[in-house]
PDB file of N, CA and C in Angstrom:
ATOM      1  N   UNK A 112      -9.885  13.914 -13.362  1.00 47.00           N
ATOM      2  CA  UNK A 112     -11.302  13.654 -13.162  1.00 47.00           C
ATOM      3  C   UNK A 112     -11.440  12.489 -12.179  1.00 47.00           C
ATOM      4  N   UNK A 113     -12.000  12.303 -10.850  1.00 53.00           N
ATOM      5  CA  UNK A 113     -12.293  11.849  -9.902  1.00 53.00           C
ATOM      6  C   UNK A 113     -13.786  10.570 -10.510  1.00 53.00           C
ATOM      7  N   UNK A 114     -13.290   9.474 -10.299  1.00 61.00           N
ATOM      8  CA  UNK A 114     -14.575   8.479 -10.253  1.00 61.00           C
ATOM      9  C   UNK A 114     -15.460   8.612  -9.126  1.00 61.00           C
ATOM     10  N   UNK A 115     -16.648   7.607  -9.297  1.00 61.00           N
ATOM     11  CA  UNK A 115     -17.474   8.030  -8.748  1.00 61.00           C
ATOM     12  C   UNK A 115     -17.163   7.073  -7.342  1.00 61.00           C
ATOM     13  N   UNK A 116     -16.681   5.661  -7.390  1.00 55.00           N
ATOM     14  CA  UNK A 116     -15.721   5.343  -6.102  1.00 55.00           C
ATOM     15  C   UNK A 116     -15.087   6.030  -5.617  1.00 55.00           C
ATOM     16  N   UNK A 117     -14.143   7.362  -5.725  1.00 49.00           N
ATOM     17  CA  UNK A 117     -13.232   7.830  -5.232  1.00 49.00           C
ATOM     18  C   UNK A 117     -14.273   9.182  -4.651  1.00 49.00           C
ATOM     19  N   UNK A 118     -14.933   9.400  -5.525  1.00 51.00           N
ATOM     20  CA  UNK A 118     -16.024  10.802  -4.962  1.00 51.00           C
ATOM     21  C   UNK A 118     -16.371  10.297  -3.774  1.00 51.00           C
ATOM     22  N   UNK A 119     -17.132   9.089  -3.335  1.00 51.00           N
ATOM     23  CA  UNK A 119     -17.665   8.672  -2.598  1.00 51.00           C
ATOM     24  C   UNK A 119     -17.166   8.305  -1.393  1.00 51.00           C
ATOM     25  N   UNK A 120     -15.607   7.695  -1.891  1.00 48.00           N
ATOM     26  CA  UNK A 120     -14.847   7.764  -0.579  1.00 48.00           C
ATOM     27  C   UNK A 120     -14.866   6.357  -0.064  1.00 48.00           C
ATOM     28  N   UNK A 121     -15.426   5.494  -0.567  1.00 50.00           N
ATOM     29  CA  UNK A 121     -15.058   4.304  -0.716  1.00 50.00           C
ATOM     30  C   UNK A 121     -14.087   3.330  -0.647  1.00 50.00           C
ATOM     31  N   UNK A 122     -13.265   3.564  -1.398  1.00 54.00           N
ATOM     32  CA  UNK A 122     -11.941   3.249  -1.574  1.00 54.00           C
ATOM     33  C   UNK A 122     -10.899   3.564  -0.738  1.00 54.00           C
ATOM     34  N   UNK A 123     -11.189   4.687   0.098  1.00 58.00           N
ATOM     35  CA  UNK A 123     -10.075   4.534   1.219  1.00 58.00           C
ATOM     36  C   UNK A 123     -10.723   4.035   2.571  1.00 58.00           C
ATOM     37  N   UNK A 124     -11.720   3.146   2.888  1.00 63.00           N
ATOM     38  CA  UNK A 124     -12.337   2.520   3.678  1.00 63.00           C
ATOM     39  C   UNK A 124     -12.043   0.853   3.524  1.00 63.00           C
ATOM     40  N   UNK A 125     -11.269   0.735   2.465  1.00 69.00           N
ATOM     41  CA  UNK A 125     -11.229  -0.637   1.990  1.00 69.00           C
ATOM     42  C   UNK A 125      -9.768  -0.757   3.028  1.00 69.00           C
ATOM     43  N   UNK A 126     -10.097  -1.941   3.474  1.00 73.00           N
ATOM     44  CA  UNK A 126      -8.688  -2.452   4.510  1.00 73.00           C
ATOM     45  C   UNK A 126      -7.568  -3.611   4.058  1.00 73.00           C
ATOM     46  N   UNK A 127      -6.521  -3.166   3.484  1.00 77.00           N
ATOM     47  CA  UNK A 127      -5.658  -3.753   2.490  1.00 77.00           C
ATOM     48  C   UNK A 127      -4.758  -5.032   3.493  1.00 77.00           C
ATOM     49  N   UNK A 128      -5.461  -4.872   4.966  1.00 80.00           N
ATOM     50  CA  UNK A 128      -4.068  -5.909   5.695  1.00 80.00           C
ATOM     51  C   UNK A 128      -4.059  -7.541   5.111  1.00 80.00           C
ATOM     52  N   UNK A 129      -4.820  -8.337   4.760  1.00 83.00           N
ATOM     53  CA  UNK A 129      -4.962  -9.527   4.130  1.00 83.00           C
ATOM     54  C   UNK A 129      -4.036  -9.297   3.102  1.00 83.00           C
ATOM     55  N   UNK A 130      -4.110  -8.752   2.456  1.00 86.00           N
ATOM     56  CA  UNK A 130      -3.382  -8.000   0.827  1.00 86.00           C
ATOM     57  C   UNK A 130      -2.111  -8.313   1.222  1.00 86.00           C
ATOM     58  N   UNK A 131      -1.705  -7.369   2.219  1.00 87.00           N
ATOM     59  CA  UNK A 131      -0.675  -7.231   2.562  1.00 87.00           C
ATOM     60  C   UNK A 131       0.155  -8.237   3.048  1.00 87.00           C
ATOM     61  N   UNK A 132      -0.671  -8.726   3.862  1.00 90.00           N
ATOM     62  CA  UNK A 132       0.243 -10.292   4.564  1.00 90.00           C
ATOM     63  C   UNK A 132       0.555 -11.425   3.411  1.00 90.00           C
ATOM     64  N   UNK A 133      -0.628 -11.646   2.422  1.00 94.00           N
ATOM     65  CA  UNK A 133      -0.698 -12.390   1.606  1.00 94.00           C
ATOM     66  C   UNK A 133       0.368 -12.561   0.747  1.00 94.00           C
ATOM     67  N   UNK A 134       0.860 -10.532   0.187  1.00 94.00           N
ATOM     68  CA  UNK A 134       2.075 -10.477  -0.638  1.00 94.00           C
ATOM     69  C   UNK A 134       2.964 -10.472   0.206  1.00 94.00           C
ATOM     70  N   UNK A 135       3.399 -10.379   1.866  1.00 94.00           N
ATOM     71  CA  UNK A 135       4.586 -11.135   2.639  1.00 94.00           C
ATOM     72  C   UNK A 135       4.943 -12.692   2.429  1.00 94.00           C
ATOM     73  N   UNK A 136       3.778 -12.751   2.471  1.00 97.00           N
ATOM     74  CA  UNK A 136       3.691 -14.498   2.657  1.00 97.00           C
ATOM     75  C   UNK A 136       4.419 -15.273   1.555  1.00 97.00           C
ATOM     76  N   UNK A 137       3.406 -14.840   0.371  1.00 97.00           N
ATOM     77  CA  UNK A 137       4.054 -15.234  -0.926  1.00 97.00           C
ATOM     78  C   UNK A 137       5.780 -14.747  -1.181  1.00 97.00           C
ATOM     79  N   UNK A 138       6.089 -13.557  -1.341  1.00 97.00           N
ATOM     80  CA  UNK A 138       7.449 -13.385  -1.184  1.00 97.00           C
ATOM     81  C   UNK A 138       8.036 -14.639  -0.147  1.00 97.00           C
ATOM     82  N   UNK A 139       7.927 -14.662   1.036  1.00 98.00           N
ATOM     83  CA  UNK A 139       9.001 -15.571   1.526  1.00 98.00           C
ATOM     84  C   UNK A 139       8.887 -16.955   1.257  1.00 98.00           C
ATOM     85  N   UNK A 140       7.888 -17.655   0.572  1.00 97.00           N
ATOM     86  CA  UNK A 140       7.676 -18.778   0.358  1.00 97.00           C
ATOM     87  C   UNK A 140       8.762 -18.858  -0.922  1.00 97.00           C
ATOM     88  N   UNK A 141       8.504 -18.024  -1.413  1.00 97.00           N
ATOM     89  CA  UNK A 141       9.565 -17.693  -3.140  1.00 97.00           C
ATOM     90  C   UNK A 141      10.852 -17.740  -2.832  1.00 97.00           C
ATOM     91  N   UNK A 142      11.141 -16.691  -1.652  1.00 97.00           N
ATOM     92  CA  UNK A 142      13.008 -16.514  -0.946  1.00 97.00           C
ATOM     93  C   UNK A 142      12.976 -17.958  -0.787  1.00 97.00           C
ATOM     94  N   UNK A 143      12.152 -18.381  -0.008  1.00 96.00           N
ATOM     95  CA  UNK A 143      12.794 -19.981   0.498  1.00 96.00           C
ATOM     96  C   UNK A 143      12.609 -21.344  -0.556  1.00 96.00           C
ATOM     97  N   UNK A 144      11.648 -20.915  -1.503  1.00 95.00           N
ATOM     98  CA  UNK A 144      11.937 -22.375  -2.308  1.00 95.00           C
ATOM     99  C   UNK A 144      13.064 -21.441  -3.422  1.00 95.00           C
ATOM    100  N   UNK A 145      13.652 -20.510  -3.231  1.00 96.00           N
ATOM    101  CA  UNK A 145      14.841 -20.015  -4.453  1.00 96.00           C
ATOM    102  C   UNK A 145      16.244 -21.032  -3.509  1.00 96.00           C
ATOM    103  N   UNK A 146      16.121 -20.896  -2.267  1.00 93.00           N
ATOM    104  CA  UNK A 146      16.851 -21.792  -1.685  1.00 93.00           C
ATOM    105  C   UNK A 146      17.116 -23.528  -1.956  1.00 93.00           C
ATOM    106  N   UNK A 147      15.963 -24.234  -2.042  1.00 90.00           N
ATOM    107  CA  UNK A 147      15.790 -25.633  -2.536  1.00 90.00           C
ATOM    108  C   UNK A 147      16.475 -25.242  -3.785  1.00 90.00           C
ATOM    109  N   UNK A 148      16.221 -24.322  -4.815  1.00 95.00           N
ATOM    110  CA  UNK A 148      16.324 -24.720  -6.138  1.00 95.00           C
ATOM    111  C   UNK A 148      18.066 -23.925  -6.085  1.00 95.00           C
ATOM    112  N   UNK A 149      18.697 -23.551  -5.349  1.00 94.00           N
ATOM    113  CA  UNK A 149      19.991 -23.260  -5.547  1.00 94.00           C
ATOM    114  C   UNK A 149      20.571 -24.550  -5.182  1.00 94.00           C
ATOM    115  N   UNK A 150      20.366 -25.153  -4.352  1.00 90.00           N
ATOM    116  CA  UNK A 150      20.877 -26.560  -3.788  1.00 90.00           C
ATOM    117  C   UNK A 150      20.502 -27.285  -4.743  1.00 90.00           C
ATOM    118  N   UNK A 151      19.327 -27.284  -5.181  1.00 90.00           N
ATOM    119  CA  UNK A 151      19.407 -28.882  -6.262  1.00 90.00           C
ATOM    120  C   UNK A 151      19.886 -28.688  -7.927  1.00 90.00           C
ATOM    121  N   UNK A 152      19.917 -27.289  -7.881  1.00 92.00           N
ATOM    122  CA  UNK A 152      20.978 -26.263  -9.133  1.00 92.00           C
ATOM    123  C   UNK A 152      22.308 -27.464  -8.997  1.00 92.00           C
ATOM    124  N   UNK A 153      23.178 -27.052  -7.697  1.00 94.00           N
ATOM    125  CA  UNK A 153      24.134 -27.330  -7.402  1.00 94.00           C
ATOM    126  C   UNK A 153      24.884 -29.135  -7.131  1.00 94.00           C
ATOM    127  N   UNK A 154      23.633 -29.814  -7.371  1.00 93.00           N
ATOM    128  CA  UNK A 154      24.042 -31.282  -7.506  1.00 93.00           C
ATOM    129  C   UNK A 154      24.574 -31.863  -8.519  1.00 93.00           C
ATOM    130  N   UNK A 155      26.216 -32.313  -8.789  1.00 93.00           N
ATOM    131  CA  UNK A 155      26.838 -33.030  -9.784  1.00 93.00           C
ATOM    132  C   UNK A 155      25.753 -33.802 -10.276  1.00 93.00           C
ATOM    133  N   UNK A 156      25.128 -34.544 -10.024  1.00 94.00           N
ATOM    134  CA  UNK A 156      24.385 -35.280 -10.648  1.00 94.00           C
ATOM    135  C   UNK A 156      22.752 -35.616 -10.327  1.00 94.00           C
ATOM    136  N   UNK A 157      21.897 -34.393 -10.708  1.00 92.00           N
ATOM    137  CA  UNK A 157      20.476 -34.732  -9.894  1.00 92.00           C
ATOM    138  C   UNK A 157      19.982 -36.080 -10.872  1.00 92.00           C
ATOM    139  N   UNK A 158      19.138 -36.882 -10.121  1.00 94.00           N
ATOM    140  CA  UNK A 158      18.627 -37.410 -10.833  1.00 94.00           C
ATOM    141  C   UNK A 158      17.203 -37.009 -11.121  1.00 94.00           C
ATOM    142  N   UNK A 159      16.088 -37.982 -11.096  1.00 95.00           N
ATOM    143  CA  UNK A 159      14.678 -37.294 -12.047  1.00 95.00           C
ATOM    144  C   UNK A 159      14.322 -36.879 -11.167  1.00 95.00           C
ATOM    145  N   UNK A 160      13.791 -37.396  -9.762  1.00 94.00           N
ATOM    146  CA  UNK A 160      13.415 -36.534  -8.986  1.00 94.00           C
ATOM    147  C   UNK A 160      13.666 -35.627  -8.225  1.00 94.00           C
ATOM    148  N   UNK A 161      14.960 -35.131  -8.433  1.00 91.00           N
ATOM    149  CA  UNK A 161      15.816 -34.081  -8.130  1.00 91.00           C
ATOM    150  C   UNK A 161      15.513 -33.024  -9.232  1.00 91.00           C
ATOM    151  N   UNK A 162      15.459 -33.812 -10.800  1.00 93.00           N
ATOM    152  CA  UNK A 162      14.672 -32.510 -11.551  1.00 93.00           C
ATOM    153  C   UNK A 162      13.592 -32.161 -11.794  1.00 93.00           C
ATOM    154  N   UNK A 163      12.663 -32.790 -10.910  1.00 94.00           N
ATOM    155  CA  UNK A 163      11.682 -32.570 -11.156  1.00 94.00           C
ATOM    156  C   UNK A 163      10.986 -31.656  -9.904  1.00 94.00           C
ATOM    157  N   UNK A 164      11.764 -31.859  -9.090  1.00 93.00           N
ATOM    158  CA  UNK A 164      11.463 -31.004  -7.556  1.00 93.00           C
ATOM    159  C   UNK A 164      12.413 -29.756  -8.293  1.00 93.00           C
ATOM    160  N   UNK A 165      13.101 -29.547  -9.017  1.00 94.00           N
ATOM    161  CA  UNK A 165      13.715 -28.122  -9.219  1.00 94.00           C
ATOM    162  C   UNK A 165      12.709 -27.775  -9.992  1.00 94.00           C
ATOM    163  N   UNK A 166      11.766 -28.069 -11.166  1.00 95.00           N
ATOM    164  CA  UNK A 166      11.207 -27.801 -12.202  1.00 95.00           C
ATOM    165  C   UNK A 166       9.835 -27.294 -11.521  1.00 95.00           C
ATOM    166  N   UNK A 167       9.217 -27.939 -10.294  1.00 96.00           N
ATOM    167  CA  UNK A 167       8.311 -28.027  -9.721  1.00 96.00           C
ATOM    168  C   UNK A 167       8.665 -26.376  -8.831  1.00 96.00           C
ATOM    169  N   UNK A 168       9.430 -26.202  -8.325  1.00 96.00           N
ATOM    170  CA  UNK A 168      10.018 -24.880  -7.125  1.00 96.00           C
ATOM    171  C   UNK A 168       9.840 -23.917  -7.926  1.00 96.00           C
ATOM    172  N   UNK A 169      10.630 -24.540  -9.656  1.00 96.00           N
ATOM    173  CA  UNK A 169      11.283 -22.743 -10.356  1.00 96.00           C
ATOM    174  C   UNK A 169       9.532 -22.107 -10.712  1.00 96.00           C
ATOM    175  N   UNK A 170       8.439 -23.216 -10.653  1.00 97.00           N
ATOM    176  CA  UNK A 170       6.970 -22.668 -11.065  1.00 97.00           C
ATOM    177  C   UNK A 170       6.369 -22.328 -10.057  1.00 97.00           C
ATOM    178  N   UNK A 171       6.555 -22.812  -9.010  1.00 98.00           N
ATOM    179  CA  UNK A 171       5.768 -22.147  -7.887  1.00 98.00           C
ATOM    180  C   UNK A 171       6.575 -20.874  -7.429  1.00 98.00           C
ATOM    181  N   UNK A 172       7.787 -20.719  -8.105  1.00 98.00           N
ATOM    182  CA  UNK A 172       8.148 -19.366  -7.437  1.00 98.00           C
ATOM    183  C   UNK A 172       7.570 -18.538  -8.629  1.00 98.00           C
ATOM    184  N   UNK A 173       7.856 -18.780  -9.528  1.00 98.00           N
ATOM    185  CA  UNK A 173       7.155 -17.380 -10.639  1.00 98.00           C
ATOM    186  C   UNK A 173       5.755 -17.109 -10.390  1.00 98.00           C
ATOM    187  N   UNK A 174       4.926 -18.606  -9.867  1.00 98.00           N
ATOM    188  CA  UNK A 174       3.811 -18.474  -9.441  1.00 98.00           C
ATOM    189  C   UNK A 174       3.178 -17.351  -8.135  1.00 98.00           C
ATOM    190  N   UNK A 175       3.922 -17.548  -7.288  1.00 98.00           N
ATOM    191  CA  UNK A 175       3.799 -17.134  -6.217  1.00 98.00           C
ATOM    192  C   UNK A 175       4.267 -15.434  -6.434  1.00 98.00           C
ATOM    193  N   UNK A 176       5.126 -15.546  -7.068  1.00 98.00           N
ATOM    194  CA  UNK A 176       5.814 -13.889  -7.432  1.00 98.00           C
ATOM    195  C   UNK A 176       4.951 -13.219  -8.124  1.00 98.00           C
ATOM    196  N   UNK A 177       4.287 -13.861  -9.034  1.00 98.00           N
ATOM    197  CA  UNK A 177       3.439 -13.064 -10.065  1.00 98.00           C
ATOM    198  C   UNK A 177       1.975 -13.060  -9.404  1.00 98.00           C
ATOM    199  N   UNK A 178       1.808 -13.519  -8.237  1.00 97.00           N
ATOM    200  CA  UNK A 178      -0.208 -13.323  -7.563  1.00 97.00           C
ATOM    201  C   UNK A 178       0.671 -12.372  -7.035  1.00 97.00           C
ATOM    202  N   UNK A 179       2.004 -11.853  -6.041  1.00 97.00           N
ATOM    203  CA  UNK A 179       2.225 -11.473  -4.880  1.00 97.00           C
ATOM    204  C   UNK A 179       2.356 -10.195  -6.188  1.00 97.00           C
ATOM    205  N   UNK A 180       2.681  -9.954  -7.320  1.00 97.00           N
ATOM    206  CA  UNK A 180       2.798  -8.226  -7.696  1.00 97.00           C
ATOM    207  C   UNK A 180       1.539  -7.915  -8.403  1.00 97.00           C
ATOM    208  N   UNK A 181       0.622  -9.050  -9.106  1.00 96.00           N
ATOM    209  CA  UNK A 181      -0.576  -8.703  -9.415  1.00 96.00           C
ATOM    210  C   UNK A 181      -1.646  -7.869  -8.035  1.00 96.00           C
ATOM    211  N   UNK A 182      -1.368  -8.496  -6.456  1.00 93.00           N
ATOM    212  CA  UNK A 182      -2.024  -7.423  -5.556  1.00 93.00           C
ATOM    213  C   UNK A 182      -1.469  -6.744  -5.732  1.00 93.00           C
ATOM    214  N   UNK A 183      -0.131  -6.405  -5.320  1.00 92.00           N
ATOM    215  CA  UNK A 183       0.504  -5.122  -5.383  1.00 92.00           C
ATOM    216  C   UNK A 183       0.095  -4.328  -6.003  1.00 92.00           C
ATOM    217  N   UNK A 184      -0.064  -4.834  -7.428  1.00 94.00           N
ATOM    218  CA  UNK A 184      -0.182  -3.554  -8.779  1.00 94.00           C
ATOM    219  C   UNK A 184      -2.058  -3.439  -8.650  1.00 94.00           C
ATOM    220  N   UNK A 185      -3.232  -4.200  -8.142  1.00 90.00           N
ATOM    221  CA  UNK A 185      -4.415  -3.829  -7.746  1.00 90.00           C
ATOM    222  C   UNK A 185      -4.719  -2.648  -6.481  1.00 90.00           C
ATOM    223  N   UNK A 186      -3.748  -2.922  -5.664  1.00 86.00           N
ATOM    224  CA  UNK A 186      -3.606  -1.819  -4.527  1.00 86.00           C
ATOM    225  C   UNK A 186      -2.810  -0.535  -5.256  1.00 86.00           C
ATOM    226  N   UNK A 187      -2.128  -0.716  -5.887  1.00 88.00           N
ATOM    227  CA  UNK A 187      -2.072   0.617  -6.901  1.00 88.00           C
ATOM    228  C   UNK A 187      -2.494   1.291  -7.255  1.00 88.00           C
ATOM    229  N   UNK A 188      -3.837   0.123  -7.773  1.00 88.00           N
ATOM    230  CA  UNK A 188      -4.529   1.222  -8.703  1.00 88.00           C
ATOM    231  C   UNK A 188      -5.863   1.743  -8.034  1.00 88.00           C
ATOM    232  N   UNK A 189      -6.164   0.728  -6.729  1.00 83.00           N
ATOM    233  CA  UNK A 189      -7.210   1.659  -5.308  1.00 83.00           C
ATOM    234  C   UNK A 189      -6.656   2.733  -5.228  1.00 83.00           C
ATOM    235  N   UNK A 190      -5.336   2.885  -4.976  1.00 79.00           N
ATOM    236  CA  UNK A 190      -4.600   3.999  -4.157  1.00 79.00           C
ATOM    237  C   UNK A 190      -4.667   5.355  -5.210  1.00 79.00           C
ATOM    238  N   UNK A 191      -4.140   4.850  -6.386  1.00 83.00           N
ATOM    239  CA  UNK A 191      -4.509   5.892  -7.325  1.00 83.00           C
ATOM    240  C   UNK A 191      -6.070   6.460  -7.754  1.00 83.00           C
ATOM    241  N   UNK A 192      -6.731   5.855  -7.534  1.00 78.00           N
ATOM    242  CA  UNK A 192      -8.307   5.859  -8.005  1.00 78.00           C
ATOM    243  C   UNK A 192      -8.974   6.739  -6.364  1.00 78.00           C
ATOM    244  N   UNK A 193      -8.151   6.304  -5.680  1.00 71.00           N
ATOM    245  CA  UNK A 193      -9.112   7.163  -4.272  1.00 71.00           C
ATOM    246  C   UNK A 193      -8.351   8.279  -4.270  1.00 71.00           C
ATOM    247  N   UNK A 194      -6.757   8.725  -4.743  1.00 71.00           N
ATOM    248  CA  UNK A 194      -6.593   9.955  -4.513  1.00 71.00           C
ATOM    249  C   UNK A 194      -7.446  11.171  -5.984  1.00 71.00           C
ATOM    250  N   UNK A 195      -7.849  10.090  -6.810  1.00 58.00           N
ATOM    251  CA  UNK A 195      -8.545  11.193  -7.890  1.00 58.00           C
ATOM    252  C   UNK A 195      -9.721  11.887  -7.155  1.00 58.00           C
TER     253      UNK A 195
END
């Protein structure tokens, strides 16, 4: 059964490139602070602000990972909703 957005045709007029760059963006910000936090992983001896810049990275990456698949999984469900 087809909604009444998707009857209308709506939904495939919607232009996802912001979306898109946004979840690039976020991904590589994540690849590259997984980098900081392998290096300061790897220090015999961090001190506080060494753990606290790891503690600070490991949240902005789950952060950043979890807006970048929440679009994902919203463009999902356009994509599914305009082919009904």
């Amino acid at each position: 059964k087809a909604s009444e957005a998707a009857r209308a045709g709506w939904l495939g007029d919607v232009d996802f490139t912001a979306d898109l760059k946004s979840i690039t963006e976020n991904f590589k910000k994540a690849y590259a602070l997984q980098g900081v936090t392998s290096k300061l992983s790897a220090l015999d001896k961090p001190n506080a602000d060494d753990k606290r810049i790891l503690a600070e990275a490991k949240s902005t990456i789950t952060s950043l990972e979890r807006t970048a698949i929440e679009r994902v999984t919203l463009i999902e469900r356009c994509a599914t909703e305009a082919k009904l």
